[in-house]
Amino acid sequence: INSQKFHIVIDQSNNVKIDGVKVYADADSPNTDGIHIGKSHSVNITNSRIGTGDDCISIGPGSTHVSIQGIQCGPGHGISIGSLGRSEDEQGVENVLVSNVDFTSTDNGVRIKTWGKYSKSFVRNIVFQHIKMKMVKNPIIINQHYCLDKPCPKKESGVEISNVRYEDIQGTSNTEVAVMLDCSREKPCTDIVMRNVNLVLQRINGSAQASCNNANGLANDVVVPFTPCLKRDMLLI
């Protein structure tokens, strides 16, 4: 598939299975999301190769019980939950599994993005696991100040982000900040857990870093780069 805009859209649907699709669009082609999910329940996407100029897979408001497994993503903007919180009464996203994904030369790896404005929306019960990153600009990112419309609203996001797990994520970052948790002052991210995460800088000189704002949770086993807002779980050391 090589579309001028979104390639596959799953909207207001239940019990959807997608397996073995190949999607390709040029890296500089705007708004060419590979698969977009919105207001849908019980969606399974497996064993697919996606390269686009936007998100390989995007999960929009009102999506629940989504499983994404066995994906090769790149080029593109990674796999994104959001954007969320653009309107006050927007539905949230919950119960999402992203597993066994390879990202190559993407702008982002696994991303959660919300608008900086008041909203009753939420993101909760999310698992990112068994993921490989190769030359990815932002391997792990939560951005609660997402904005495309200038001027941007100078407000904090009202979207509540909680219970997000990052497990067995390995690879290389193209930028020094390999982990960015930029959460809302009004609704800080809670119950963020990282376990067995090892992200190193692609170039020889320098080292990968983490940036944290208004986030808290636990770090289990090896977590590289050191993520200061996450406490060590002493029971698992």
PDB file of C-alpha atoms in Angstrom:
ATOM      1  CA  ILE A   1       0.000   0.000   0.000  1.00  0.00           C
ATOM      2  CA  ASN A   2       1.288   3.483  -0.833  1.00  0.00           C
ATOM      3  CA  SER A   3      -1.368   6.063  -0.026  1.00  0.00           C
ATOM      4  CA  GLN A   4      -1.313   9.849  -0.260  1.00  0.00           C
ATOM      5  CA  LYS A   5      -2.685  10.102   3.313  1.00  0.00           C
ATOM      6  CA  PHE A   6      -3.649   7.582   6.033  1.00  0.00           C
ATOM      7  CA  HIS A   7      -3.263   4.051   4.706  1.00  0.00           C
ATOM      8  CA  ILE A   8      -5.535   1.995   6.972  1.00  0.00           C
ATOM      9  CA  VAL A   9      -8.107   3.499   9.352  1.00  0.00           C
ATOM     10  CA  ILE A  10      -9.923   1.454  12.003  1.00  0.00           C
ATOM     11  CA  ASP A  11     -12.731   3.613  13.362  1.00  0.00           C
ATOM     12  CA  GLN A  12     -15.642   2.736  15.665  1.00  0.00           C
ATOM     13  CA  SER A  13     -14.968  -0.966  15.174  1.00  0.00           C
ATOM     14  CA  ASN A  14     -14.782  -4.085  17.356  1.00  0.00           C
ATOM     15  CA  ASN A  15     -12.840  -7.347  17.072  1.00  0.00           C
ATOM     16  CA  VAL A  16     -10.506  -6.327  14.255  1.00  0.00           C
ATOM     17  CA  LYS A  17      -7.532  -8.442  13.152  1.00  0.00           C
ATOM     18  CA  ILE A  18      -4.839  -7.256  10.748  1.00  0.00           C
ATOM     19  CA  ASP A  19      -1.983  -9.594   9.869  1.00  0.00           C
ATOM     20  CA  GLY A  20       0.867  -9.483   7.388  1.00  0.00           C
ATOM     21  CA  VAL A  21       0.312  -6.100   5.746  1.00  0.00           C
ATOM     22  CA  LYS A  22       3.053  -4.086   4.057  1.00  0.00           C
ATOM     23  CA  VAL A  23       2.748  -0.313   4.020  1.00  0.00           C
ATOM     24  CA  TYR A  24       5.266   2.063   2.484  1.00  0.00           C
ATOM     25  CA  ALA A  25       5.318   5.809   1.913  1.00  0.00           C
ATOM     26  CA  ASP A  26       8.239   8.202   1.531  1.00  0.00           C
ATOM     27  CA  ALA A  27       9.783   9.433   4.782  1.00  0.00           C
ATOM     28  CA  ASP A  28       9.023  13.047   3.836  1.00  0.00           C
ATOM     29  CA  SER A  29       5.338  12.473   2.980  1.00  0.00           C
ATOM     30  CA  PRO A  30       3.118  14.194   5.596  1.00  0.00           C
ATOM     31  CA  ASN A  31       0.104  12.598   7.326  1.00  0.00           C
ATOM     32  CA  THR A  32       0.725   9.164   5.870  1.00  0.00           C
ATOM     33  CA  ASP A  33       0.055   7.151   9.026  1.00  0.00           C
ATOM     34  CA  GLY A  34       0.328   3.434   8.352  1.00  0.00           C
ATOM     35  CA  ILE A  35      -2.551   2.300  10.573  1.00  0.00           C
ATOM     36  CA  HIS A  36      -4.739   4.599  12.657  1.00  0.00           C
ATOM     37  CA  ILE A  37      -7.062   3.277  15.362  1.00  0.00           C
ATOM     38  CA  GLY A  38      -9.848   5.378  16.846  1.00  0.00           C
ATOM     39  CA  LYS A  39     -12.873   4.645  19.061  1.00  0.00           C
ATOM     40  CA  SER A  40     -12.334   0.921  18.610  1.00  0.00           C
ATOM     41  CA  HIS A  41     -12.229  -2.109  20.916  1.00  0.00           C
ATOM     42  CA  SER A  42     -10.288  -5.353  20.667  1.00  0.00           C
ATOM     43  CA  VAL A  43      -7.894  -4.617  17.799  1.00  0.00           C
ATOM     44  CA  ASN A  44      -5.017  -6.985  16.967  1.00  0.00           C
ATOM     45  CA  ILE A  45      -2.263  -6.005  14.532  1.00  0.00           C
ATOM     46  CA  THR A  46       0.467  -8.574  13.868  1.00  0.00           C
ATOM     47  CA  ASN A  47       3.415  -9.452  11.619  1.00  0.00           C
ATOM     48  CA  SER A  48       3.459  -6.309   9.490  1.00  0.00           C
ATOM     49  CA  ARG A  49       6.065  -4.016   7.916  1.00  0.00           C
ATOM     50  CA  ILE A  50       5.313  -0.307   7.942  1.00  0.00           C
ATOM     51  CA  GLY A  51       7.360   2.637   6.684  1.00  0.00           C
ATOM     52  CA  THR A  52       5.787   6.091   6.346  1.00  0.00           C
ATOM     53  CA  GLY A  53       6.239   9.835   6.714  1.00  0.00           C
ATOM     54  CA  ASP A  54       4.154   9.833   9.913  1.00  0.00           C
ATOM     55  CA  ASP A  55       3.259   7.333  12.637  1.00  0.00           C
ATOM     56  CA  CYS A  56       3.663   3.690  11.700  1.00  0.00           C
ATOM     57  CA  ILE A  57       0.691   3.037  13.982  1.00  0.00           C
ATOM     58  CA  SER A  58      -1.314   5.659  15.877  1.00  0.00           C
ATOM     59  CA  ILE A  59      -3.839   4.934  18.615  1.00  0.00           C
ATOM     60  CA  GLY A  60      -6.417   7.674  18.995  1.00  0.00           C
ATOM     61  CA  PRO A  61      -9.107   8.576  21.541  1.00  0.00           C
ATOM     62  CA  GLY A  62     -11.602   5.931  22.602  1.00  0.00           C
ATOM     63  CA  SER A  63      -9.382   2.943  21.798  1.00  0.00           C
ATOM     64  CA  THR A  64      -9.257   0.009  24.245  1.00  0.00           C
ATOM     65  CA  HIS A  65      -7.789  -3.492  24.310  1.00  0.00           C
ATOM     66  CA  VAL A  66      -5.310  -2.981  21.479  1.00  0.00           C
ATOM     67  CA  SER A  67      -2.545  -5.515  20.782  1.00  0.00           C
ATOM     68  CA  ILE A  68       0.324  -4.676  18.412  1.00  0.00           C
ATOM     69  CA  GLN A  69       2.894  -7.454  17.942  1.00  0.00           C
ATOM     70  CA  GLY A  70       5.573  -8.445  15.465  1.00  0.00           C
ATOM     71  CA  ILE A  71       5.946  -5.092  13.684  1.00  0.00           C
ATOM     72  CA  GLN A  72       8.865  -3.646  11.718  1.00  0.00           C
ATOM     73  CA  CYS A  73       8.589   0.148  11.769  1.00  0.00           C
ATOM     74  CA  GLY A  74      10.722   2.544   9.764  1.00  0.00           C
ATOM     75  CA  PRO A  75      10.988   5.115   8.425  1.00  0.00           C
ATOM     76  CA  GLY A  76       8.317   7.081  10.256  1.00  0.00           C
ATOM     77  CA  HIS A  77       7.350   8.632  13.567  1.00  0.00           C
ATOM     78  CA  GLY A  78       7.130   5.381  15.512  1.00  0.00           C
ATOM     79  CA  ILE A  79       4.129   3.935  17.338  1.00  0.00           C
ATOM     80  CA  SER A  80       2.114   6.639  19.071  1.00  0.00           C
ATOM     81  CA  ILE A  81      -0.690   6.779  21.582  1.00  0.00           C
ATOM     82  CA  GLY A  82      -2.346  10.060  20.729  1.00  0.00           C
ATOM     83  CA  SER A  83      -2.482  12.768  20.213  1.00  0.00           C
ATOM     84  CA  LEU A  84      -4.998  13.055  23.062  1.00  0.00           C
ATOM     85  CA  GLY A  85      -6.611  15.905  24.934  1.00  0.00           C
ATOM     86  CA  ARG A  86      -7.313  18.242  22.079  1.00  0.00           C
ATOM     87  CA  SER A  87     -10.915  18.577  23.299  1.00  0.00           C
ATOM     88  CA  GLU A  88     -12.195  18.678  26.880  1.00  0.00           C
ATOM     89  CA  ASP A  89     -14.490  15.638  26.800  1.00  0.00           C
ATOM     90  CA  GLU A  90     -12.315  13.416  24.652  1.00  0.00           C
ATOM     91  CA  GLN A  91     -12.273   9.686  25.425  1.00  0.00           C
ATOM     92  CA  GLY A  92      -9.149   8.017  26.735  1.00  0.00           C
ATOM     93  CA  VAL A  93      -6.981   5.055  25.734  1.00  0.00           C
ATOM     94  CA  GLU A  94      -6.453   1.986  27.920  1.00  0.00           C
ATOM     95  CA  ASN A  95      -5.262  -1.613  27.876  1.00  0.00           C
ATOM     96  CA  VAL A  96      -2.682  -1.461  25.092  1.00  0.00           C
ATOM     97  CA  LEU A  97       0.115  -3.968  24.430  1.00  0.00           C
ATOM     98  CA  VAL A  98       2.997  -3.163  22.063  1.00  0.00           C
ATOM     99  CA  SER A  99       5.372  -6.131  21.855  1.00  0.00           C
ATOM    100  CA  ASN A 100       8.138  -7.517  19.624  1.00  0.00           C
ATOM    101  CA  VAL A 101       8.634  -4.401  17.527  1.00  0.00           C
ATOM    102  CA  ASP A 102      11.776  -3.323  15.644  1.00  0.00           C
ATOM    103  CA  PHE A 103      12.216   0.407  15.024  1.00  0.00           C
ATOM    104  CA  THR A 104      14.797   1.496  12.434  1.00  0.00           C
ATOM    105  CA  SER A 105      15.749   5.141  11.746  1.00  0.00           C
ATOM    106  CA  THR A 106      12.458   6.513  13.068  1.00  0.00           C
ATOM    107  CA  ASP A 107      11.833   9.931  14.622  1.00  0.00           C
ATOM    108  CA  ASN A 108      10.321   8.244  17.677  1.00  0.00           C
ATOM    109  CA  GLY A 109      10.093   4.771  19.095  1.00  0.00           C
ATOM    110  CA  VAL A 110       7.221   4.351  21.545  1.00  0.00           C
ATOM    111  CA  ARG A 111       5.445   7.652  22.156  1.00  0.00           C
ATOM    112  CA  ILE A 112       2.553   9.050  24.165  1.00  0.00           C
ATOM    113  CA  LYS A 113       1.528  12.564  23.123  1.00  0.00           C
ATOM    114  CA  THR A 114      -1.104  14.875  24.607  1.00  0.00           C
ATOM    115  CA  TRP A 115      -2.064  18.481  24.032  1.00  0.00           C
ATOM    116  CA  GLY A 116      -1.211  21.158  26.576  1.00  0.00           C
ATOM    117  CA  LYS A 117      -4.767  22.084  27.507  1.00  0.00           C
ATOM    118  CA  TYR A 118      -7.515  21.015  29.904  1.00  0.00           C
ATOM    119  CA  SER A 119      -9.068  17.627  29.192  1.00  0.00           C
ATOM    120  CA  LYS A 120     -10.821  14.770  30.973  1.00  0.00           C
ATOM    121  CA  SER A 121      -9.008  12.196  28.857  1.00  0.00           C
ATOM    122  CA  PHE A 122      -6.582   9.535  30.101  1.00  0.00           C
ATOM    123  CA  VAL A 123      -3.949   6.968  29.139  1.00  0.00           C
ATOM    124  CA  ARG A 124      -3.645   3.916  31.397  1.00  0.00           C
ATOM    125  CA  ASN A 125      -2.646   0.270  31.512  1.00  0.00           C
ATOM    126  CA  ILE A 126      -0.058   0.372  28.731  1.00  0.00           C
ATOM    127  CA  VAL A 127       2.756  -2.151  28.130  1.00  0.00           C
ATOM    128  CA  PHE A 128       5.703  -1.619  25.769  1.00  0.00           C
ATOM    129  CA  GLN A 129       7.885  -4.747  25.773  1.00  0.00           C
ATOM    130  CA  HIS A 130      10.496  -6.734  23.809  1.00  0.00           C
ATOM    131  CA  ILE A 131      11.461  -3.811  21.592  1.00  0.00           C
ATOM    132  CA  LYS A 132      14.606  -3.107  19.554  1.00  0.00           C
ATOM    133  CA  MET A 133      15.668   0.396  18.557  1.00  0.00           C
ATOM    134  CA  LYS A 134      18.207   1.148  15.823  1.00  0.00           C
ATOM    135  CA  MET A 135      19.217   4.783  15.228  1.00  0.00           C
ATOM    136  CA  VAL A 136      15.982   6.156  16.690  1.00  0.00           C
ATOM    137  CA  LYS A 137      15.816   9.871  17.585  1.00  0.00           C
ATOM    138  CA  ASN A 138      13.456   9.581  20.581  1.00  0.00           C
ATOM    139  CA  PRO A 139      13.293   5.915  21.615  1.00  0.00           C
ATOM    140  CA  ILE A 140      11.037   6.449  24.656  1.00  0.00           C
ATOM    141  CA  ILE A 141       8.999   9.636  24.872  1.00  0.00           C
ATOM    142  CA  ILE A 142       6.009  11.004  26.742  1.00  0.00           C
ATOM    143  CA  ASN A 143       5.186  14.491  25.474  1.00  0.00           C
ATOM    144  CA  GLN A 144       2.359  16.235  27.325  1.00  0.00           C
ATOM    145  CA  HIS A 145       3.058  19.558  25.628  1.00  0.00           C
ATOM    146  CA  TYR A 146       2.350  18.399  22.081  1.00  0.00           C
ATOM    147  CA  CYS A 147       1.300  21.201  19.761  1.00  0.00           C
ATOM    148  CA  LEU A 148       1.002  21.698  16.017  1.00  0.00           C
ATOM    149  CA  ASP A 149      -1.180  24.810  16.005  1.00  0.00           C
ATOM    150  CA  LYS A 150       0.772  28.028  16.489  1.00  0.00           C
ATOM    151  CA  PRO A 151       0.659  29.802  18.831  1.00  0.00           C
ATOM    152  CA  CYS A 152       0.574  26.875  21.247  1.00  0.00           C
ATOM    153  CA  PRO A 153      -1.711  27.052  24.299  1.00  0.00           C
ATOM    154  CA  LYS A 154       0.380  27.903  27.343  1.00  0.00           C
ATOM    155  CA  LYS A 155      -1.419  25.433  29.569  1.00  0.00           C
ATOM    156  CA  GLU A 156      -0.733  22.110  31.210  1.00  0.00           C
ATOM    157  CA  SER A 157      -2.292  18.938  29.850  1.00  0.00           C
ATOM    158  CA  GLY A 158      -5.257  17.537  31.736  1.00  0.00           C
ATOM    159  CA  VAL A 159      -4.754  14.030  30.357  1.00  0.00           C
ATOM    160  CA  GLU A 160      -3.967  11.570  33.168  1.00  0.00           C
ATOM    161  CA  ILE A 161      -1.216   9.092  32.308  1.00  0.00           C
ATOM    162  CA  SER A 162      -0.833   6.122  34.655  1.00  0.00           C
ATOM    163  CA  ASN A 163       0.387   2.534  34.801  1.00  0.00           C
ATOM    164  CA  VAL A 164       2.757   2.526  31.831  1.00  0.00           C
ATOM    165  CA  ARG A 165       5.358  -0.253  31.681  1.00  0.00           C
ATOM    166  CA  TYR A 166       8.528  -0.343  29.571  1.00  0.00           C
ATOM    167  CA  GLU A 167      10.150  -3.801  29.622  1.00  0.00           C
ATOM    168  CA  ASP A 168      13.065  -5.276  27.665  1.00  0.00           C
ATOM    169  CA  ILE A 169      13.791  -2.316  25.402  1.00  0.00           C
ATOM    170  CA  GLN A 170      17.258  -2.329  23.814  1.00  0.00           C
ATOM    171  CA  GLY A 171      19.108  -0.403  21.143  1.00  0.00           C
ATOM    172  CA  THR A 172      20.609   2.867  19.982  1.00  0.00           C
ATOM    173  CA  SER A 173      19.477   6.479  20.126  1.00  0.00           C
ATOM    174  CA  ASN A 174      20.380   9.091  17.515  1.00  0.00           C
ATOM    175  CA  THR A 175      20.019  11.849  20.132  1.00  0.00           C
ATOM    176  CA  GLU A 176      21.515  12.246  23.604  1.00  0.00           C
ATOM    177  CA  VAL A 177      18.088  12.243  25.272  1.00  0.00           C
ATOM    178  CA  ALA A 178      17.052   8.625  24.782  1.00  0.00           C
ATOM    179  CA  VAL A 179      14.300   8.747  27.413  1.00  0.00           C
ATOM    180  CA  MET A 180      12.057  11.803  27.737  1.00  0.00           C
ATOM    181  CA  LEU A 181       9.203  11.843  30.241  1.00  0.00           C
ATOM    182  CA  ASP A 182       7.753  15.335  29.832  1.00  0.00           C
ATOM    183  CA  CYS A 183       4.563  15.119  31.876  1.00  0.00           C
ATOM    184  CA  SER A 184       1.995  17.653  33.033  1.00  0.00           C
ATOM    185  CA  ARG A 185       2.389  19.719  36.198  1.00  0.00           C
ATOM    186  CA  GLU A 186      -1.386  19.575  36.654  1.00  0.00           C
ATOM    187  CA  LYS A 187      -1.636  15.795  36.212  1.00  0.00           C
ATOM    188  CA  PRO A 188       1.804  14.206  36.703  1.00  0.00           C
ATOM    189  CA  CYS A 189       2.448  10.785  35.202  1.00  0.00           C
ATOM    190  CA  THR A 190       2.118   8.051  37.841  1.00  0.00           C
ATOM    191  CA  ASP A 191       3.110   4.395  38.092  1.00  0.00           C
ATOM    192  CA  ILE A 192       5.689   4.521  35.318  1.00  0.00           C
ATOM    193  CA  VAL A 193       7.762   1.324  35.458  1.00  0.00           C
ATOM    194  CA  MET A 194      10.945   0.549  33.520  1.00  0.00           C
ATOM    195  CA  ARG A 195      12.592  -2.848  33.629  1.00  0.00           C
ATOM    196  CA  ASN A 196      15.563  -4.095  31.637  1.00  0.00           C
ATOM    197  CA  VAL A 197      15.934  -0.998  29.466  1.00  0.00           C
ATOM    198  CA  ASN A 198      19.291  -0.377  27.773  1.00  0.00           C
ATOM    199  CA  LEU A 199      19.511   2.498  25.297  1.00  0.00           C
ATOM    200  CA  VAL A 200      22.921   3.804  24.261  1.00  0.00           C
ATOM    201  CA  LEU A 201      24.008   6.700  22.081  1.00  0.00           C
ATOM    202  CA  GLN A 202      24.590   5.742  18.453  1.00  0.00           C
ATOM    203  CA  ARG A 203      27.738   7.831  18.066  1.00  0.00           C
ATOM    204  CA  ILE A 204      30.979   6.988  19.852  1.00  0.00           C
ATOM    205  CA  ASN A 205      31.419  10.273  21.730  1.00  0.00           C
ATOM    206  CA  GLY A 206      29.015  11.019  24.564  1.00  0.00           C
ATOM    207  CA  SER A 207      26.393   8.981  26.355  1.00  0.00           C
ATOM    208  CA  ALA A 208      22.627   8.676  26.352  1.00  0.00           C
ATOM    209  CA  GLN A 209      20.645  10.606  28.959  1.00  0.00           C
ATOM    210  CA  ALA A 210      17.134  10.732  30.372  1.00  0.00           C
ATOM    211  CA  SER A 211      14.981  13.804  30.963  1.00  0.00           C
ATOM    212  CA  CYS A 212      12.152  13.774  33.517  1.00  0.00           C
ATOM    213  CA  ASN A 213       9.476  16.303  34.367  1.00  0.00           C
ATOM    214  CA  ASN A 214       6.512  15.557  36.644  1.00  0.00           C
ATOM    215  CA  ALA A 215       6.784  11.777  36.422  1.00  0.00           C
ATOM    216  CA  ASN A 216       7.193   9.112  39.078  1.00  0.00           C
ATOM    217  CA  GLY A 217       7.447   5.361  39.290  1.00  0.00           C
ATOM    218  CA  LEU A 218       9.951   2.520  39.617  1.00  0.00           C
ATOM    219  CA  ALA A 219      13.094   1.270  37.877  1.00  0.00           C
ATOM    220  CA  ASN A 220      13.716  -2.494  38.028  1.00  0.00           C
ATOM    221  CA  ASP A 221      16.824  -4.448  36.997  1.00  0.00           C
ATOM    222  CA  VAL A 222      19.051  -2.563  34.550  1.00  0.00           C
ATOM    223  CA  VAL A 223      17.759   0.814  33.335  1.00  0.00           C
ATOM    224  CA  VAL A 224      20.109   2.755  31.030  1.00  0.00           C
ATOM    225  CA  PRO A 225      20.179   5.698  30.825  1.00  0.00           C
ATOM    226  CA  PHE A 226      19.659   6.462  34.505  1.00  0.00           C
ATOM    227  CA  THR A 227      16.174   7.946  34.859  1.00  0.00           C
ATOM    228  CA  PRO A 228      16.162  10.173  37.970  1.00  0.00           C
ATOM    229  CA  CYS A 229      12.400  10.363  38.508  1.00  0.00           C
ATOM    230  CA  LEU A 230      12.080   6.584  38.877  1.00  0.00           C
ATOM    231  CA  LYS A 231      12.941   5.014  42.220  1.00  0.00           C
ATOM    232  CA  ARG A 232      14.861   1.776  42.426  1.00  0.00           C
ATOM    233  CA  ASP A 233      12.669  -1.142  43.457  1.00  0.00           C
ATOM    234  CA  MET A 234      14.865  -2.540  46.226  1.00  0.00           C
ATOM    235  CA  LEU A 235      12.788  -5.720  46.455  1.00  0.00           C
ATOM    236  CA  LEU A 236      13.924  -6.738  42.988  1.00  0.00           C
ATOM    237  CA  ILE A 237      17.640  -5.926  43.293  1.00  0.00           C
TER     238      ILE A 237
END
